[in-house]
CSV table of C-alpha atoms in Angstrom, one decimal:
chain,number,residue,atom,x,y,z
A,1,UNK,CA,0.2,-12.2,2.4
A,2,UNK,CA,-3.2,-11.5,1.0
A,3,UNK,CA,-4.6,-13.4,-1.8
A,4,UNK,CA,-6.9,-10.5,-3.3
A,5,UNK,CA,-3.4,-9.6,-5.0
A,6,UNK,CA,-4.0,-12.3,-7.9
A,7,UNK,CA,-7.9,-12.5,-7.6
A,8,UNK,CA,-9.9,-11.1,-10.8
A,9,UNK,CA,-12.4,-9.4,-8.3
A,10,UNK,CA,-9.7,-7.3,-6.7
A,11,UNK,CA,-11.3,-4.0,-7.9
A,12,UNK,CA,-14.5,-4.2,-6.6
A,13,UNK,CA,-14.5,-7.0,-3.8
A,14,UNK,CA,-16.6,-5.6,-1.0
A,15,UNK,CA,-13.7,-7.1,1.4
A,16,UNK,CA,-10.4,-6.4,0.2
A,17,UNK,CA,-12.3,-2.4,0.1
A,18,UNK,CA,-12.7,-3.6,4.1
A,19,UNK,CA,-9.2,-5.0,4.5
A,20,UNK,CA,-7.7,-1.7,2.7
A,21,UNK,CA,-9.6,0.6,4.8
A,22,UNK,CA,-8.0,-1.5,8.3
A,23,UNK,CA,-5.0,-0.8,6.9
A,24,UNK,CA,-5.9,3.0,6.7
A,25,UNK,CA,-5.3,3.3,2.9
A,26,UNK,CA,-6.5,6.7,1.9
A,27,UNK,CA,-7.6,5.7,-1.7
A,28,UNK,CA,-10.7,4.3,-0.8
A,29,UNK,CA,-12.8,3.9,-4.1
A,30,UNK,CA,-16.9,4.0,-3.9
A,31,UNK,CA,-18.1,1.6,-5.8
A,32,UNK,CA,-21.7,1.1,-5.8
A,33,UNK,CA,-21.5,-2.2,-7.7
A,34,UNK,CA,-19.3,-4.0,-5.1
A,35,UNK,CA,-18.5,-7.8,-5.5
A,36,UNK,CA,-19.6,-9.5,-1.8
A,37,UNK,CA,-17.4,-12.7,-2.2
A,38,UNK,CA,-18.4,-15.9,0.2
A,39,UNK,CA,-16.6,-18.0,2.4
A,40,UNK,CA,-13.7,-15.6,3.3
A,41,UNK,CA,-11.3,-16.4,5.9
A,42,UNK,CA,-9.3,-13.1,7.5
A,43,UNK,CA,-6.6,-13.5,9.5
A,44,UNK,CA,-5.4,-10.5,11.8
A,45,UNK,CA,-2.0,-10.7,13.1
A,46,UNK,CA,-0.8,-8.2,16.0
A,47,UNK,CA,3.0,-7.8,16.3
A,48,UNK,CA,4.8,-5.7,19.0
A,49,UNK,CA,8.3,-4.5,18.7
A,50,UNK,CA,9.0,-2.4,22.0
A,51,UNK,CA,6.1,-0.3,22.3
A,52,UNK,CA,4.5,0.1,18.6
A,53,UNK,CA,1.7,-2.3,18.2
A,54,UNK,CA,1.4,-3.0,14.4
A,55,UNK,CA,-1.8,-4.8,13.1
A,56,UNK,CA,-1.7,-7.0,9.9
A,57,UNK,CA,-5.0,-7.8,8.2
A,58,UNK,CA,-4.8,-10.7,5.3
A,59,UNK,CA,-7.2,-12.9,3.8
A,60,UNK,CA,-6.5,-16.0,3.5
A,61,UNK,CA,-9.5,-18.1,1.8
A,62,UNK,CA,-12.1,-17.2,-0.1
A,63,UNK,CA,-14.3,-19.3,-2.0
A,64,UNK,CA,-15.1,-16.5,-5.1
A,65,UNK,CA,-11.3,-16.5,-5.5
A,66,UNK,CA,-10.4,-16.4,-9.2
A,67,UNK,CA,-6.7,-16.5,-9.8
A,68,UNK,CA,-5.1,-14.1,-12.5
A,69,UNK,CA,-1.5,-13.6,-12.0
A,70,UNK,CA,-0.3,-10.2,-11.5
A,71,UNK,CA,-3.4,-8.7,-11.7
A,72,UNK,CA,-2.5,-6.1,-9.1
A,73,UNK,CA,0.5,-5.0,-11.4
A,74,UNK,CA,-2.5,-2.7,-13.5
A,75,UNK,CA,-4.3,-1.4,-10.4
């Protein structure tokens, strides 16, 4: 599971924008003030069940990482 879910920076960090847009979310925001956190870690995982190929993008560490509980709850 990603950890952008309880970061503080989750509306305008530059890489959970990048992670959303590999997971082909549609509601993109353009921010021109973007948050470029340091030291990020990404995993990708790639699953196949019979023929689908499904990709999972996650990050996993990130040094800019400021925890707030539930903060995704008011996105």
């Amino acid at each position: 599971m990603c950890i952008c879910i309880n970061c503080r920076h989750i509306e305008i960090c530059k890489t959970y924008e990048f992670i959303k847009k590999q997971h082909k979310n549609n509601k993109i925001k353009d921010i021109s003030n973007y948050f470029t956190p340091i030291n990020t870690i990404i995993t990708v995982n790639i699953n196949k069940k019979y023929l689908n190929i499904y990709v999972d993008w996650d990050l996993k560490e990130c040094s800019s990482f400021i925890e707030k509980p539930g903060n995704w709850l008011t996105l």
